[in-house]
CSV table of C-alpha atoms in Angstrom, one decimal:
chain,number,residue,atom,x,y,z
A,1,UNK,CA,-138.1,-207.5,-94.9
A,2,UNK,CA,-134.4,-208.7,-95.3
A,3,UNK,CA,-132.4,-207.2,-92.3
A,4,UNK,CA,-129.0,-207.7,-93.7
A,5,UNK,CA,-128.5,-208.1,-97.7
A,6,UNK,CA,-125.6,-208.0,-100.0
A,7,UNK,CA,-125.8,-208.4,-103.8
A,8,UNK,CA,-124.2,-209.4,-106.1
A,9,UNK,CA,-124.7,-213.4,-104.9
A,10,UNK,CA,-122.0,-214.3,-107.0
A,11,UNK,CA,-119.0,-212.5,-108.8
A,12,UNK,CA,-117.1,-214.4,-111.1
A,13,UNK,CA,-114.2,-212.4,-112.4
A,14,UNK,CA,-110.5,-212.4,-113.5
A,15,UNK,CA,-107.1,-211.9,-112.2
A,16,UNK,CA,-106.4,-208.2,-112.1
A,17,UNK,CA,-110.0,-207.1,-112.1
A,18,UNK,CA,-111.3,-204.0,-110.0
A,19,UNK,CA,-114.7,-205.1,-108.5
A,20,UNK,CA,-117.6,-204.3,-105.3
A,21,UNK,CA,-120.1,-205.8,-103.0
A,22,UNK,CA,-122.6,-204.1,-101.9
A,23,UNK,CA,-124.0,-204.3,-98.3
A,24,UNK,CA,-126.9,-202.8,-97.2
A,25,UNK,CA,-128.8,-203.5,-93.3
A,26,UNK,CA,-132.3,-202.3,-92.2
A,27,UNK,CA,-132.2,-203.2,-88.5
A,28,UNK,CA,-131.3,-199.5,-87.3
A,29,UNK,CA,-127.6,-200.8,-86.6
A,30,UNK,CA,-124.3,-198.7,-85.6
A,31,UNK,CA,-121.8,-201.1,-86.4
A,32,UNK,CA,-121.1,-203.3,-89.6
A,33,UNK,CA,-118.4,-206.1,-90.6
A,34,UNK,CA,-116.9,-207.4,-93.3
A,35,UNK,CA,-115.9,-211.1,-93.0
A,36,UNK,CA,-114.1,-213.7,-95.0
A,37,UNK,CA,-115.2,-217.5,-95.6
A,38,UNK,CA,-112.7,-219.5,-97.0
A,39,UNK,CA,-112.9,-222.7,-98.7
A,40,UNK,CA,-112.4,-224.7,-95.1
A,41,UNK,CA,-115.4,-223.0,-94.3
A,42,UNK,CA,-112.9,-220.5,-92.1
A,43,UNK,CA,-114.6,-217.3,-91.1
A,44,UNK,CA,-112.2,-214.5,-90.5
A,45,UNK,CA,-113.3,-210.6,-89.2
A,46,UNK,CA,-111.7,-208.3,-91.9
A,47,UNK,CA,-113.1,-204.5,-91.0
A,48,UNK,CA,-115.3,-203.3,-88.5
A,49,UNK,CA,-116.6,-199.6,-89.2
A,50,UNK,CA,-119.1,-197.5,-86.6
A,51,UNK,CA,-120.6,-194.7,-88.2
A,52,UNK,CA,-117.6,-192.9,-90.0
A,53,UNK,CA,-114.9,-194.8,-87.7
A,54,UNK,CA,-113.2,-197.1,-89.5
A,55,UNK,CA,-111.0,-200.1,-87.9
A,56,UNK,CA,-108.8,-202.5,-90.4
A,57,UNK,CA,-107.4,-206.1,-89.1
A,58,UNK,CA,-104.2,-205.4,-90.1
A,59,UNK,CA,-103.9,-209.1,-91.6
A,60,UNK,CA,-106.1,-207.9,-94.6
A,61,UNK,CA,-104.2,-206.3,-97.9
A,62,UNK,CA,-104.4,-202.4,-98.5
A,63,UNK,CA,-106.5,-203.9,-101.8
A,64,UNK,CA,-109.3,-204.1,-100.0
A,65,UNK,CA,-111.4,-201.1,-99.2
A,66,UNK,CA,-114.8,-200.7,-97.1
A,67,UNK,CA,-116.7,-197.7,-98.5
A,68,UNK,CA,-119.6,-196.5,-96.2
A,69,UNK,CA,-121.8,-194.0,-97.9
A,70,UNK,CA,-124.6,-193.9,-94.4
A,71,UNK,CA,-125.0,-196.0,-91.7
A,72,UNK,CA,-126.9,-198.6,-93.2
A,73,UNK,CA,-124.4,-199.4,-95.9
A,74,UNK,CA,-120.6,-200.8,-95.9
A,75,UNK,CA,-119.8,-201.8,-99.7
A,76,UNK,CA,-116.0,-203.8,-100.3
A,77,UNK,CA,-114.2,-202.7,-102.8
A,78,UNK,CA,-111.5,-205.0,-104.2
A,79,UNK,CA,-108.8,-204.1,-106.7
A,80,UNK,CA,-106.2,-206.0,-108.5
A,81,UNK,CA,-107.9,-209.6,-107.5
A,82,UNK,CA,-106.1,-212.4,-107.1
A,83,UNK,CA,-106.7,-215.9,-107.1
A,84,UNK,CA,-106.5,-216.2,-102.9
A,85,UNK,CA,-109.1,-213.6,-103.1
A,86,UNK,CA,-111.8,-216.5,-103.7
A,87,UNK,CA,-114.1,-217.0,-100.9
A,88,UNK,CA,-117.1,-216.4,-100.0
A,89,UNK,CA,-118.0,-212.9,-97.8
A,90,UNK,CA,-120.0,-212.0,-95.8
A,91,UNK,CA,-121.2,-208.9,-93.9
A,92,UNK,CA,-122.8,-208.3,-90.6
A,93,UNK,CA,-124.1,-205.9,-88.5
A,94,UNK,CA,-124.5,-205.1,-84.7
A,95,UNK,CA,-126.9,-202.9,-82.6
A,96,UNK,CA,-124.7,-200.7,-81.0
A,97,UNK,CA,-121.1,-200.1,-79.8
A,98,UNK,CA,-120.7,-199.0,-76.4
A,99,UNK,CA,-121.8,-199.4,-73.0
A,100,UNK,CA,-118.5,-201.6,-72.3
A,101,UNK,CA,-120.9,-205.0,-73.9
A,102,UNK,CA,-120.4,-206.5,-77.0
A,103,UNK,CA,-123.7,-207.0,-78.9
A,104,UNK,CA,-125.2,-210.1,-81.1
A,105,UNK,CA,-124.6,-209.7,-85.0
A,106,UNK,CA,-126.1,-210.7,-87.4
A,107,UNK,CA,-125.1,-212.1,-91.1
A,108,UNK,CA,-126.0,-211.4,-94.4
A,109,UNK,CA,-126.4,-214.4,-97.4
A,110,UNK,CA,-122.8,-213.6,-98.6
A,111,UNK,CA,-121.2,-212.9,-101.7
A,112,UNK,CA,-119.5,-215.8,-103.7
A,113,UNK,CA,-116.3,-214.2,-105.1
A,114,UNK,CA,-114.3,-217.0,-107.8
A,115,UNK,CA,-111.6,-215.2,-109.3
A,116,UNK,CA,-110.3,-217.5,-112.3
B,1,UNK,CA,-105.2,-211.8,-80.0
B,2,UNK,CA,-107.9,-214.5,-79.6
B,3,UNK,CA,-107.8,-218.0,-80.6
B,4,UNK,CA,-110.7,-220.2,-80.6
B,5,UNK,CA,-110.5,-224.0,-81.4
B,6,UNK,CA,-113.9,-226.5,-81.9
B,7,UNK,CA,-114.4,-229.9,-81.5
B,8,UNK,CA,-115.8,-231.9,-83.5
B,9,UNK,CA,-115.5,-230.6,-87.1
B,10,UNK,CA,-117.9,-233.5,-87.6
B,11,UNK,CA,-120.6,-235.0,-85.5
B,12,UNK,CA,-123.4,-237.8,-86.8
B,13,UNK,CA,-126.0,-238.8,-84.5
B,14,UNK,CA,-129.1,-240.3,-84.8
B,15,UNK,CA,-132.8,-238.8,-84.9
B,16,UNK,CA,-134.0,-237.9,-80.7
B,17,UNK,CA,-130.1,-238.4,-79.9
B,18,UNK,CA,-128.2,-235.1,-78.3
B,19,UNK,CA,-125.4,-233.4,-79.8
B,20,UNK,CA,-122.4,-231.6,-78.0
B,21,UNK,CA,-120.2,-229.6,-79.7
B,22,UNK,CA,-117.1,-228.0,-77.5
B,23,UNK,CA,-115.1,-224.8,-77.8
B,24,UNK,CA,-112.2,-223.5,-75.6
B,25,UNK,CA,-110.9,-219.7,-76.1
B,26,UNK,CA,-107.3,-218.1,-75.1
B,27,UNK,CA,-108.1,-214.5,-74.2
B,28,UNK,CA,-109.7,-214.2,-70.6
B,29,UNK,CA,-111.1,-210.7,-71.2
B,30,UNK,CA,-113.5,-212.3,-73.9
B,31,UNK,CA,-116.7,-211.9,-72.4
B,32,UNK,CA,-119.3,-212.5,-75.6
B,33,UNK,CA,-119.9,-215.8,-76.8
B,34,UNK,CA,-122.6,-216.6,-79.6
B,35,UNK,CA,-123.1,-220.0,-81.4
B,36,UNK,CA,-123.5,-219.8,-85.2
B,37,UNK,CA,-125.6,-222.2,-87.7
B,38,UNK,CA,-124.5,-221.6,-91.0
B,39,UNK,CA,-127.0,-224.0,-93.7
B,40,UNK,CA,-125.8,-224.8,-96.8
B,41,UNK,CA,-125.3,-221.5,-99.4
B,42,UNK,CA,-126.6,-219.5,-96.2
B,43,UNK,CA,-125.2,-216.8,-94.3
B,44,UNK,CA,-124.5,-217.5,-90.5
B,45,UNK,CA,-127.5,-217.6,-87.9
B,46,UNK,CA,-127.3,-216.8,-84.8
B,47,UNK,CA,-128.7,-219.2,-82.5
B,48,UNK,CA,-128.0,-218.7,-79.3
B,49,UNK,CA,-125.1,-216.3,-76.7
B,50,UNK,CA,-124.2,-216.4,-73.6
B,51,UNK,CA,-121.9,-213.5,-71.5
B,52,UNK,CA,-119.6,-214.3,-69.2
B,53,UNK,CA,-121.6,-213.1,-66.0
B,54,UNK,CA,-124.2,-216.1,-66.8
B,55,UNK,CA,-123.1,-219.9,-66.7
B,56,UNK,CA,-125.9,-221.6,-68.7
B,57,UNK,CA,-128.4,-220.6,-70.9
B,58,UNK,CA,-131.3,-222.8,-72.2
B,59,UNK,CA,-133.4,-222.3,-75.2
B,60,UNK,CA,-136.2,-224.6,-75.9
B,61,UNK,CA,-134.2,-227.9,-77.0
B,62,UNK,CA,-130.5,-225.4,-77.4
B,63,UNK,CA,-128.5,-225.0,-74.3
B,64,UNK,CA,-124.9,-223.3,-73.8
B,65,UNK,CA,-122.5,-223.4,-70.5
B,66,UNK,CA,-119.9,-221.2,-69.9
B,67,UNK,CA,-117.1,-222.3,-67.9
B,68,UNK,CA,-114.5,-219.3,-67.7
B,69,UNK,CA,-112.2,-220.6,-65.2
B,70,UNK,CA,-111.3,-222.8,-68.0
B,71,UNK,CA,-111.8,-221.3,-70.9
B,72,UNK,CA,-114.4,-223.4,-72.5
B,73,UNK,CA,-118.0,-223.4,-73.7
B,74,UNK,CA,-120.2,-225.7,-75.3
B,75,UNK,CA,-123.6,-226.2,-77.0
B,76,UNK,CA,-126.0,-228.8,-76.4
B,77,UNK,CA,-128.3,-229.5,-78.8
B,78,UNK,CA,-131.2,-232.1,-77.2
B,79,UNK,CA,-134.0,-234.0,-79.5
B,80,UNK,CA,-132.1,-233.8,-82.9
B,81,UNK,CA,-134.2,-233.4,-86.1
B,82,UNK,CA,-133.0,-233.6,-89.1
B,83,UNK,CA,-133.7,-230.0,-90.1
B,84,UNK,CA,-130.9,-229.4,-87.0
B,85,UNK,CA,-128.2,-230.5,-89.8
B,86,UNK,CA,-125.9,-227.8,-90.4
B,87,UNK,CA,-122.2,-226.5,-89.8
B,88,UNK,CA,-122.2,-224.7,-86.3
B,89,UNK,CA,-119.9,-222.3,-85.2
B,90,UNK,CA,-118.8,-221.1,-81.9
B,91,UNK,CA,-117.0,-217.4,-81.6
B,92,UNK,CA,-115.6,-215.2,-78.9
B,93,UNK,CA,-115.8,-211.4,-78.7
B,94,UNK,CA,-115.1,-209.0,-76.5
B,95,UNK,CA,-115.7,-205.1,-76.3
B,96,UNK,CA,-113.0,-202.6,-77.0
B,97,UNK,CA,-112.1,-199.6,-79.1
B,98,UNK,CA,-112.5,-202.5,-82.6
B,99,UNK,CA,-116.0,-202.7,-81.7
B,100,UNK,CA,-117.0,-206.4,-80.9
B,101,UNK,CA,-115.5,-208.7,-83.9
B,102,UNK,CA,-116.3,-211.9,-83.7
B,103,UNK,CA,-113.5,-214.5,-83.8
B,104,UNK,CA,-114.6,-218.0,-85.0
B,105,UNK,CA,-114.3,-221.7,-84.4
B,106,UNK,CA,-113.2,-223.8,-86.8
B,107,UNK,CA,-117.0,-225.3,-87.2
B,108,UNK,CA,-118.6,-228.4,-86.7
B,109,UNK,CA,-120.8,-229.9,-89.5
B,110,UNK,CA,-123.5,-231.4,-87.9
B,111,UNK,CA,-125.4,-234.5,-89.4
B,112,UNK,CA,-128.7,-235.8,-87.7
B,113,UNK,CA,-129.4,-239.2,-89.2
B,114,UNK,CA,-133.5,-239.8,-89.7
């Protein structure tokens, strides 16, 4: 009965690797996020996508690439990871957009991303 | 854009005692603003929101007030147990063509003493 879920839990990888994380929700919700934890514990918005509407944060590298195959997924694609890329992430979801309100989210466990 | 700064980034208090943790936010059209526990190897929780059309909101022994002549907004945590340990987070939001991303406080790691 997990309402948000990503796998994997953690990715350990190298420098130049090509790799995903999965997101997946179950709550019925329009809207999902992508954000990024740092080691400060720093959590930074990096996409938001409504149904097929995509919206970047134009602080986040072209490397990175949210994939959403239906509503209830938003996968992150990564390629040529670098060392900065190590965090922890995290994805989210929201009930609705519109009606001029913005709505609660809610988190997934995150994803543990080392890239040695 | 928003900016949105916390204080404490640490808090101890004893067992019973209250906590307060503060934030203060830059963009007057933010009009969402949630509070966040985050337990260790855990995603965020939400724990309690307030809009900006309310100026306090009370949840069983969580309260938040909403001040938005001056930009600030705090959480009051009453009765601390120990399981109330945790880093919190404070965030501001508000609705336009992005959707409703959250941006976040620095956090405040919160340590009840039994």
């Amino acid at each position: 009965d997990t309402a948000v879920s990503q796998t994997p839990k953690y990715l350990v990888t190298q420098m130049g690797n090509d790799k995903s994380i999965k997101c997946e929700q179950n709550l019925g919700h329009d809207t999902m996020y992508w954000y990024k934890q740092d080691s400060k514990k720093f959590l930074k918005i990096m996409f938001s996508y409504n149904n097929k509407e995509l919206i970047i944060n134009e602080t986040v590298p072209n490397r990175f690439s949210p994939k959403s195959p239906d509503k209830a997924h938003l996968n992150l694609h990564i390629n040529s990871l670098e060392l900065g890329d190590s965090a922890v992430y995290f994805c989210a979801s929201s009930p609705r957009r519109g009606g001029g309100e913005a709505y609660e989210q809610y988190f997934g466990p995150g994803t543990r991303l080392t890239v040695t | 854009g928003e900016n949105v700064e916390q204080h404490p980034s640490t808090l101890s208090v004893q067992e019973g005692d209250s906590a307060v943790i503060k934030c203060t936010y830059s963009d007057s059209a933010s009009n969402y603003f949630p509070w966040y526990k985050q337990e260790l190897g855990k995603g965020p929780q939400l724990i309690i929101d307030i809009r900006s059309n309310v100026g306090e909101k009370k949840d069983q022994r969580i309260a938040v007030t909403l001040n938005k002549t001056a930009k600030h907004f705090s959480l009051h945590i009453t009765e601390t147990q120990p399981e109330d340990s945790a880093v919190y987070f404070c965030a501001a939001s508000q609705f336009n063509n992005a959707g409703n991303m959250l941006t976040f406080g620095g956090g405040t790691r919160l340590m009840v003493k039994p």
